[in-house]
Coordinates of C-alpha atoms in Angstrom, one line a residue:
X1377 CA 88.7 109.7 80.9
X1378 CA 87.9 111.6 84.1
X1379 CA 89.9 114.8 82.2
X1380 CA 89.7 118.1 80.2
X1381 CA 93.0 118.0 78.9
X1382 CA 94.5 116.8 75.8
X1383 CA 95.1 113.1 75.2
X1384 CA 98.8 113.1 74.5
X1385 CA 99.2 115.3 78.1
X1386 CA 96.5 112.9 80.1
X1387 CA 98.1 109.8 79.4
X1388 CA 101.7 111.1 80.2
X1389 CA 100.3 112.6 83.7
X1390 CA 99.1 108.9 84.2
X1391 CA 102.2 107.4 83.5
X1392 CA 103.7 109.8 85.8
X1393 CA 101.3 109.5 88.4
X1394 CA 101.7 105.6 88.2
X1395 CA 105.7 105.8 88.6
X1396 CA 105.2 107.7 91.7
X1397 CA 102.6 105.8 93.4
X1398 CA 104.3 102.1 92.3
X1399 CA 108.3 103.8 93.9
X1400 CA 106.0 105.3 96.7
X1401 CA 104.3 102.0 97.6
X1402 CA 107.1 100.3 97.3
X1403 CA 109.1 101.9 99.8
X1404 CA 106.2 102.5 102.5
X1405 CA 106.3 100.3 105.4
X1406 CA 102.8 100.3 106.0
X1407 CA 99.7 101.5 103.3
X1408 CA 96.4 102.4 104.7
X1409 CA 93.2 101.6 102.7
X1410 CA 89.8 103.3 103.7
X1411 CA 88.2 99.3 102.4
X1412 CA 88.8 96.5 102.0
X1413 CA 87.6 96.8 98.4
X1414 CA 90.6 99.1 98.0
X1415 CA 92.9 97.1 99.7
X1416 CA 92.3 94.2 97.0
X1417 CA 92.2 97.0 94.4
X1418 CA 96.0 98.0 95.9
X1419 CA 96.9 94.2 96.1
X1420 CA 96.1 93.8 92.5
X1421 CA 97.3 96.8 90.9
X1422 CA 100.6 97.4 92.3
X1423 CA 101.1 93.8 93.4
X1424 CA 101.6 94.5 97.0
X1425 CA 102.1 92.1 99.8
X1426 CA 98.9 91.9 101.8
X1427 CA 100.7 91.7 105.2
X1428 CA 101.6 95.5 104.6
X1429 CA 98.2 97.5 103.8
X1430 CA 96.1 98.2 106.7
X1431 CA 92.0 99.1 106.7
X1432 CA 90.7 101.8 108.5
X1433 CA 87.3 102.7 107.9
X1434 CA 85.7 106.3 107.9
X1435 CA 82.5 107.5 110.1
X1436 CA 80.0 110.3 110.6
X1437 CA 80.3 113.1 112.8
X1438 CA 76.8 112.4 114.4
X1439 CA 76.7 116.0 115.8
X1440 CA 76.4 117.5 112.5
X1441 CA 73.8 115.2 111.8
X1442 CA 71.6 116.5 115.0
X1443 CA 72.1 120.1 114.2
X1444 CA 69.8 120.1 110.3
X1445 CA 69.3 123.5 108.7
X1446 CA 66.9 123.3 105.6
X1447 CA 68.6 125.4 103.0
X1448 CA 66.4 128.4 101.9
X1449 CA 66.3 127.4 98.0
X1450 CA 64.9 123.8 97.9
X1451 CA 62.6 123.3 95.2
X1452 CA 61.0 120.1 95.9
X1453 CA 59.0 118.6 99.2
X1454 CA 59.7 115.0 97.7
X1455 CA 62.8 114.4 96.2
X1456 CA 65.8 112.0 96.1
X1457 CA 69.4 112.8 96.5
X1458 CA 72.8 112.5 94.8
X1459 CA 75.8 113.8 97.2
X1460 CA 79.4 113.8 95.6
X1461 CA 80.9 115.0 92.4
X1462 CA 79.7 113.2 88.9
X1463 CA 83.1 112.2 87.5
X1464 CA 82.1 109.6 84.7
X1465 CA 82.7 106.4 87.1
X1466 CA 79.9 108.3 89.9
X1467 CA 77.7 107.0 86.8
X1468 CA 75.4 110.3 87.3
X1469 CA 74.5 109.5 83.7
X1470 CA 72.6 106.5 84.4
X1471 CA 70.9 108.2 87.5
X1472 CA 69.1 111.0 85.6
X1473 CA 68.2 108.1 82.8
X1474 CA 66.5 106.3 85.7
X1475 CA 64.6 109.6 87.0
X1476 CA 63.5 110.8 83.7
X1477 CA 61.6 107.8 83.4
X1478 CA 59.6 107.9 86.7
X1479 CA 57.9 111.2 85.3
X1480 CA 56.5 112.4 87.5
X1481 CA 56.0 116.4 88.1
X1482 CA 55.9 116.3 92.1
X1483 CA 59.0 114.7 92.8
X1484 CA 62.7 116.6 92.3
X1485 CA 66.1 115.0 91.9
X1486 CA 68.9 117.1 94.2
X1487 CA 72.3 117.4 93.2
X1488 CA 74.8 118.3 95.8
X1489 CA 78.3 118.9 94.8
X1490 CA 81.4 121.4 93.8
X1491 CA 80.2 122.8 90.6
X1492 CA 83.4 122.0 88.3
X1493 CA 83.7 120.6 84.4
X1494 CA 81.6 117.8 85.1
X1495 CA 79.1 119.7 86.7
X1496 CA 78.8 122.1 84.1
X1497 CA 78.4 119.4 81.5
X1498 CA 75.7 117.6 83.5
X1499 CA 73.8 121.2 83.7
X1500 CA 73.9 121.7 79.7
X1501 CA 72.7 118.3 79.3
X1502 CA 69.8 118.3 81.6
X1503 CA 69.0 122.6 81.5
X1504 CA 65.2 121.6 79.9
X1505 CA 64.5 119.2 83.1
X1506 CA 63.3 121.5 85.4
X1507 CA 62.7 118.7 88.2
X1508 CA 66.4 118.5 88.2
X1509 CA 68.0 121.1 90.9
X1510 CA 72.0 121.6 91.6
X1511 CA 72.9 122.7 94.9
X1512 CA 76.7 123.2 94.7
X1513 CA 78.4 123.7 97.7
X1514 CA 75.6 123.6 101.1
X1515 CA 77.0 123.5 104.9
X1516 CA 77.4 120.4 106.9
X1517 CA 74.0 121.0 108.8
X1518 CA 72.0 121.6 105.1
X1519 CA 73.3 118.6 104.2
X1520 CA 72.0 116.8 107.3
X1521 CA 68.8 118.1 106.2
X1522 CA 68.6 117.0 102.9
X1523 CA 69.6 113.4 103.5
X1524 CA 67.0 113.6 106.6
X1525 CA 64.1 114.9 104.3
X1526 CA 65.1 112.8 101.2
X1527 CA 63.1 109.7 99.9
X1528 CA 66.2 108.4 99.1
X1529 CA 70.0 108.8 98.7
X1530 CA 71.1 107.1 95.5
X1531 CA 74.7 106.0 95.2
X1532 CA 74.9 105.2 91.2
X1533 CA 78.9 104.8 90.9
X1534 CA 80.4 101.9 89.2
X1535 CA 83.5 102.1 91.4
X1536 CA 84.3 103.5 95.0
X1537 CA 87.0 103.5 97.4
X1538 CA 84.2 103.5 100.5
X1539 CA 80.9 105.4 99.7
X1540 CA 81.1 107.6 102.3
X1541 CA 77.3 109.7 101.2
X1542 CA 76.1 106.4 101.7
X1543 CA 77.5 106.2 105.5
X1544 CA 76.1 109.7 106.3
X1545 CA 72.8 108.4 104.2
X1546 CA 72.2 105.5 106.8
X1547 CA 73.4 107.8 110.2
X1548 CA 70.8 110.2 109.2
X1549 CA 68.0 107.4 108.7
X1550 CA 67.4 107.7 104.6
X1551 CA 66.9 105.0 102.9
X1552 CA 69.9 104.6 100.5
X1553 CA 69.3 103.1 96.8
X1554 CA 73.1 101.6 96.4
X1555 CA 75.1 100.3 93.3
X1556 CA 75.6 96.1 93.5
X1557 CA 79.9 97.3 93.9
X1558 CA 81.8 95.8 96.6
X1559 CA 82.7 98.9 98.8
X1560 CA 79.0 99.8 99.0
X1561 CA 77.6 96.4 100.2
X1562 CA 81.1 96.6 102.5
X1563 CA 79.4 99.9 104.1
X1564 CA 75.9 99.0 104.0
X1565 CA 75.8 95.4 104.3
X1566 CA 72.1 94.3 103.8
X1567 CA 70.8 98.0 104.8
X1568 CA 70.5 99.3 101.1
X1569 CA 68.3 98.6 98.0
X1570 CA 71.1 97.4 95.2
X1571 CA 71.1 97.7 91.7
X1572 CA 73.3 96.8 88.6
X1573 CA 74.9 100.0 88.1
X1574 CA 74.3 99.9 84.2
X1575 CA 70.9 99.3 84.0
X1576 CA 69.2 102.5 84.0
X1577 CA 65.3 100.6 84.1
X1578 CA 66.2 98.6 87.3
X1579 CA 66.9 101.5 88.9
X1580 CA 64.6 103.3 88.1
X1581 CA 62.3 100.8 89.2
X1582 CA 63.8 100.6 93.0
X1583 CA 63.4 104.4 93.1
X1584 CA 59.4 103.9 92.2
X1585 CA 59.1 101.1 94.8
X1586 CA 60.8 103.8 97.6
X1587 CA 58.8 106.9 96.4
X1588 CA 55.5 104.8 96.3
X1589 CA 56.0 103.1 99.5
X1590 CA 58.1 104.4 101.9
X1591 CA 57.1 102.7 105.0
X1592 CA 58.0 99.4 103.7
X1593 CA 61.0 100.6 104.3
X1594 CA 61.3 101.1 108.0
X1595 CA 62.9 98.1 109.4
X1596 CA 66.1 98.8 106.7
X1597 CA 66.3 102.7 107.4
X1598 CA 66.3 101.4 111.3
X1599 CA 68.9 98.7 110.7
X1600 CA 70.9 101.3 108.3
X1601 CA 71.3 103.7 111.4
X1602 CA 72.7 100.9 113.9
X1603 CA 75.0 99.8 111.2
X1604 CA 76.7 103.6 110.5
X1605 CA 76.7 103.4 114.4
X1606 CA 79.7 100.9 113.9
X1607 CA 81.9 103.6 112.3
X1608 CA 83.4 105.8 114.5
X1609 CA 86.2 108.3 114.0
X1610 CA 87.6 107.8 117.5
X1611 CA 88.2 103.5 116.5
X1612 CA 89.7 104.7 112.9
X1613 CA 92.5 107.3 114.6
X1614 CA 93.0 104.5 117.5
X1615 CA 93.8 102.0 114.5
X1616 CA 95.6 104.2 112.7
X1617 CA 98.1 105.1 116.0
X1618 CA 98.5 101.5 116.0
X1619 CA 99.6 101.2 112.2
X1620 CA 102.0 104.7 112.9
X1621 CA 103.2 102.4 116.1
X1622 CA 104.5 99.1 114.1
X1623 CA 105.5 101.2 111.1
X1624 CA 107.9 102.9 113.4
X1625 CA 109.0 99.7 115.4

């Protein structure tokens, strides 16, 4: 469970929480998903018609990506990146299995994130790795720079709603090392390297084949960019006026 309290009150704010999303989504008119992996996730959860739930995708804010600070504490010139927080289904487990066994000394992994339980946990466990660096919180332009300078963003989760690192991964031309999931391929198409999420050794193998030959590479960080160009935040408020629009009529 993605939780630090007791059993007994976990599994009662569940129940709770699943009352008042099943009454809420019953009486919506219209539900927006930010997937269509979530939509089918909606459709077979709460057993929604399909007519009702709408998709609108999120984007990149490309002017944050031209404006890239490099934050004053980076430890590592080569390194790959992790951006989100590590709740158990972000997998970040499997993703420091995988980087332990390239071993090599000149190359970091970067954790960026809100330090909170999890993130404290993940510390303890890897304190004695000191190739491993946590960030916490970094601005909007550091992050542009880390994705920029990294030889990889790797999105290990076994389940998203959209995969939005990945997004501002491929708008900020990084190679992006993505779990095999539906929402990721629905973001990245054929623009990332995939992997089965529970295989720690095949991962860690597609993070060797990007750190030892980067260039091979180019054509998919290329086609990456022109894809996140597709996402825009001006085309998901237009949609979402029109779902307001019908709702109300």
């Amino acid at each position: 469970k993605a939780s630090t309290l007791p059993g007994p009150i976990y599994w009662s704010k569940i129940a709770a929480y699943k009352y008042v999303i099943s009454k809420a989504s019953q009486k919506a008119k219209k539900i927006i998903a930010v997937s269509n992996s979530t939509r089918g996730e909606i459709i077979d959860h709460l057993k929604m018609d399909p007519k009702k739930i709408e998709v609108t995708h999120e984007a990149v804010d490309d002017k944050t990506i031209e404006k890239a600070t490099k934050p004053k504490n980076i430890k590592f010139e080569k390194y790959f990146l992790f951006v989100g927080n590590v709740y158990p289904h972000k997998n970040a487990d499997t993703l420091v299995k995988a980087f332990e066994s390239i071993n090599q000394s000149d190359i970091g992994l970067i954790f960026v994130g809100k330090e909170d339980y999890f993130y404290k946990r993940l510390k303890q466990e890897v304190v004695s790795n000191k190739n491993i660096q946590f960030l916490n919180y970094v601005s909007d332009s550091e992050l542009a720079w880390l994705y920029q300078n990294a030889t990889a963003t790797v999105c290990p989760a076994l389940m998203e709603g959209f995969g939005l690192p990945a997004l501002e991964a491929m708008a900020s031309r990084c190679v992006v090392i993505a779990s095999d999931i539906p929402a990721l391929h629905e973001v990245c198409k054929d623009n990332a390297i995939y992997f089965n999420p529970k295989n720690s050794r095949e991962l860690s193998e597609k993070m060797k084949e990007v750190l030892n030959n980067k260039e091979k590479f180019k054509s998919l960080i290329d086609n990456g960019y022109k894809r996140s160009q597709e996402f825009s935040w001006r085309k998901m408020s237009e949609q979402t006026l029109k779902i307001y629009e019908s709702a109300i009529k």
